[in-house]
JSON list of C-alpha atoms in Angstrom, two decimals:
[
{"chain": "H", "resi": 204, "resn": "UNK", "atom": "CA", "xyz": [30.75, 25.02, 3.32]},
{"chain": "H", "resi": 205, "resn": "UNK", "atom": "CA", "xyz": [31.81, 21.95, 5.34]},
{"chain": "H", "resi": 206, "resn": "UNK", "atom": "CA", "xyz": [31.84, 18.51, 3.82]},
{"chain": "H", "resi": 207, "resn": "UNK", "atom": "CA", "xyz": [28.94, 17.52, 5.95]},
{"chain": "H", "resi": 208, "resn": "UNK", "atom": "CA", "xyz": [26.97, 20.64, 5.03]},
{"chain": "H", "resi": 209, "resn": "UNK", "atom": "CA", "xyz": [27.69, 20.01, 1.33]},
{"chain": "H", "resi": 210, "resn": "UNK", "atom": "CA", "xyz": [26.54, 16.46, 1.55]},
{"chain": "H", "resi": 211, "resn": "UNK", "atom": "CA", "xyz": [23.31, 17.63, 3.24]},
{"chain": "H", "resi": 212, "resn": "UNK", "atom": "CA", "xyz": [22.74, 20.02, 0.26]},
{"chain": "H", "resi": 213, "resn": "UNK", "atom": "CA", "xyz": [23.40, 17.09, -2.05]},
{"chain": "H", "resi": 214, "resn": "UNK", "atom": "CA", "xyz": [20.96, 15.01, -0.24]},
{"chain": "H", "resi": 215, "resn": "UNK", "atom": "CA", "xyz": [18.24, 17.67, -0.46]},
{"chain": "H", "resi": 216, "resn": "UNK", "atom": "CA", "xyz": [18.92, 17.91, -4.24]},
{"chain": "H", "resi": 217, "resn": "UNK", "atom": "CA", "xyz": [18.77, 14.12, -4.60]},
{"chain": "H", "resi": 218, "resn": "UNK", "atom": "CA", "xyz": [15.49, 14.04, -2.72]},
{"chain": "H", "resi": 219, "resn": "UNK", "atom": "CA", "xyz": [14.16, 16.65, -5.17]},
{"chain": "H", "resi": 220, "resn": "UNK", "atom": "CA", "xyz": [15.28, 14.46, -8.12]},
{"chain": "H", "resi": 221, "resn": "UNK", "atom": "CA", "xyz": [13.50, 11.44, -6.76]},
{"chain": "H", "resi": 222, "resn": "UNK", "atom": "CA", "xyz": [10.39, 13.55, -6.26]},
{"chain": "H", "resi": 223, "resn": "UNK", "atom": "CA", "xyz": [10.58, 14.98, -9.79]},
{"chain": "H", "resi": 224, "resn": "UNK", "atom": "CA", "xyz": [11.03, 11.54, -11.37]},
{"chain": "H", "resi": 225, "resn": "UNK", "atom": "CA", "xyz": [8.04, 10.21, -9.50]},
{"chain": "H", "resi": 226, "resn": "UNK", "atom": "CA", "xyz": [5.96, 12.98, -10.73]},
{"chain": "H", "resi": 227, "resn": "UNK", "atom": "CA", "xyz": [7.13, 12.45, -14.31]},
{"chain": "H", "resi": 228, "resn": "UNK", "atom": "CA", "xyz": [6.33, 8.71, -14.00]},
{"chain": "H", "resi": 229, "resn": "UNK", "atom": "CA", "xyz": [2.86, 9.46, -12.73]},
{"chain": "H", "resi": 230, "resn": "UNK", "atom": "CA", "xyz": [2.22, 11.84, -15.59]},
{"chain": "H", "resi": 231, "resn": "UNK", "atom": "CA", "xyz": [3.64, 9.43, -18.20]},
{"chain": "H", "resi": 232, "resn": "UNK", "atom": "CA", "xyz": [1.55, 6.53, -16.79]},
{"chain": "H", "resi": 233, "resn": "UNK", "atom": "CA", "xyz": [-1.58, 8.65, -17.51]},
{"chain": "H", "resi": 234, "resn": "UNK", "atom": "CA", "xyz": [-0.29, 9.30, -21.01]},
{"chain": "H", "resi": 235, "resn": "UNK", "atom": "CA", "xyz": [0.11, 5.54, -21.57]},
{"chain": "H", "resi": 236, "resn": "UNK", "atom": "CA", "xyz": [-3.38, 4.89, -20.22]},
{"chain": "H", "resi": 237, "resn": "UNK", "atom": "CA", "xyz": [-5.01, 7.52, -22.31]},
{"chain": "H", "resi": 238, "resn": "UNK", "atom": "CA", "xyz": [-3.14, 6.52, -25.42]},
{"chain": "H", "resi": 239, "resn": "UNK", "atom": "CA", "xyz": [-4.18, 2.91, -24.95]},
{"chain": "H", "resi": 240, "resn": "UNK", "atom": "CA", "xyz": [-7.74, 3.86, -24.24]},
{"chain": "H", "resi": 241, "resn": "UNK", "atom": "CA", "xyz": [-7.84, 5.59, -27.66]},
{"chain": "H", "resi": 242, "resn": "UNK", "atom": "CA", "xyz": [-6.62, 2.49, -29.26]},
{"chain": "H", "resi": 243, "resn": "UNK", "atom": "CA", "xyz": [-3.39, 4.12, -30.35]},
{"chain": "H", "resi": 244, "resn": "UNK", "atom": "CA", "xyz": [0.05, 2.61, -30.43]},
{"chain": "H", "resi": 245, "resn": "UNK", "atom": "CA", "xyz": [1.66, 2.95, -26.96]},
{"chain": "H", "resi": 246, "resn": "UNK", "atom": "CA", "xyz": [5.19, 1.77, -27.88]},
{"chain": "H", "resi": 247, "resn": "UNK", "atom": "CA", "xyz": [6.82, 5.21, -27.60]},
{"chain": "H", "resi": 248, "resn": "UNK", "atom": "CA", "xyz": [4.90, 6.19, -24.53]},
{"chain": "H", "resi": 249, "resn": "UNK", "atom": "CA", "xyz": [5.84, 2.93, -22.84]},
{"chain": "H", "resi": 250, "resn": "UNK", "atom": "CA", "xyz": [9.37, 3.36, -23.91]},
{"chain": "H", "resi": 251, "resn": "UNK", "atom": "CA", "xyz": [9.53, 6.76, -22.29]},
{"chain": "H", "resi": 252, "resn": "UNK", "atom": "CA", "xyz": [7.89, 5.41, -19.13]},
{"chain": "H", "resi": 253, "resn": "UNK", "atom": "CA", "xyz": [10.57, 2.64, -18.88]},
{"chain": "H", "resi": 254, "resn": "UNK", "atom": "CA", "xyz": [13.27, 5.37, -19.39]},
{"chain": "H", "resi": 255, "resn": "UNK", "atom": "CA", "xyz": [11.78, 7.49, -16.57]},
{"chain": "H", "resi": 256, "resn": "UNK", "atom": "CA", "xyz": [11.67, 4.41, -14.30]},
{"chain": "H", "resi": 257, "resn": "UNK", "atom": "CA", "xyz": [15.30, 3.78, -15.01]},
{"chain": "H", "resi": 258, "resn": "UNK", "atom": "CA", "xyz": [16.16, 7.34, -14.12]},
{"chain": "H", "resi": 259, "resn": "UNK", "atom": "CA", "xyz": [14.13, 6.98, -10.86]},
{"chain": "H", "resi": 260, "resn": "UNK", "atom": "CA", "xyz": [16.15, 3.98, -9.94]},
{"chain": "H", "resi": 261, "resn": "UNK", "atom": "CA", "xyz": [19.37, 5.85, -10.56]},
{"chain": "H", "resi": 262, "resn": "UNK", "atom": "CA", "xyz": [18.18, 8.82, -8.61]},
{"chain": "H", "resi": 263, "resn": "UNK", "atom": "CA", "xyz": [17.25, 6.56, -5.69]},
{"chain": "H", "resi": 264, "resn": "UNK", "atom": "CA", "xyz": [20.66, 4.91, -5.90]},
{"chain": "H", "resi": 265, "resn": "UNK", "atom": "CA", "xyz": [22.37, 8.19, -5.77]},
{"chain": "H", "resi": 266, "resn": "UNK", "atom": "CA", "xyz": [20.42, 9.25, -2.82]},
{"chain": "H", "resi": 267, "resn": "UNK", "atom": "CA", "xyz": [21.25, 6.02, -1.00]},
{"chain": "H", "resi": 268, "resn": "UNK", "atom": "CA", "xyz": [25.03, 6.62, -1.69]},
{"chain": "H", "resi": 269, "resn": "UNK", "atom": "CA", "xyz": [24.66, 10.11, -0.23]},
{"chain": "H", "resi": 270, "resn": "UNK", "atom": "CA", "xyz": [22.98, 8.62, 2.87]},
{"chain": "H", "resi": 271, "resn": "UNK", "atom": "CA", "xyz": [25.74, 6.06, 3.29]},
{"chain": "H", "resi": 272, "resn": "UNK", "atom": "CA", "xyz": [28.31, 8.74, 2.97]},
{"chain": "H", "resi": 273, "resn": "UNK", "atom": "CA", "xyz": [26.61, 10.88, 5.55]},
{"chain": "H", "resi": 274, "resn": "UNK", "atom": "CA", "xyz": [26.33, 7.91, 7.91]},
{"chain": "H", "resi": 275, "resn": "UNK", "atom": "CA", "xyz": [30.08, 7.41, 7.83]},
{"chain": "H", "resi": 276, "resn": "UNK", "atom": "CA", "xyz": [30.77, 11.16, 8.17]},
{"chain": "H", "resi": 277, "resn": "UNK", "atom": "CA", "xyz": [28.71, 11.65, 11.35]},
{"chain": "H", "resi": 278, "resn": "UNK", "atom": "CA", "xyz": [30.86, 10.89, 14.36]},
{"chain": "H", "resi": 279, "resn": "UNK", "atom": "CA", "xyz": [29.51, 8.42, 16.73]},
{"chain": "H", "resi": 280, "resn": "UNK", "atom": "CA", "xyz": [28.14, 9.82, 19.91]},
{"chain": "H", "resi": 281, "resn": "UNK", "atom": "CA", "xyz": [29.18, 8.09, 23.17]},
{"chain": "H", "resi": 282, "resn": "UNK", "atom": "CA", "xyz": [26.53, 6.29, 24.99]},
{"chain": "H", "resi": 283, "resn": "UNK", "atom": "CA", "xyz": [25.21, 8.20, 28.02]},
{"chain": "H", "resi": 284, "resn": "UNK", "atom": "CA", "xyz": [25.43, 6.39, 31.36]}
]
């Protein structure tokens, strides 16, 4: 597998991680809302939500790093006359 091909595979995995974290955050947001609506303590649910948001930021940062690496790895194409 070439370096470029491997980086594209890493990008696909990073995209999947971002999508998964976004789904987890959506689900946890519902849990926080339902817990609050029942008048229960939401501190643990909110703590989990914050942790998931941190993981999403990390996943997005990793994805951006891969994109920067790919941008450097792609040779510039000469301009057509």
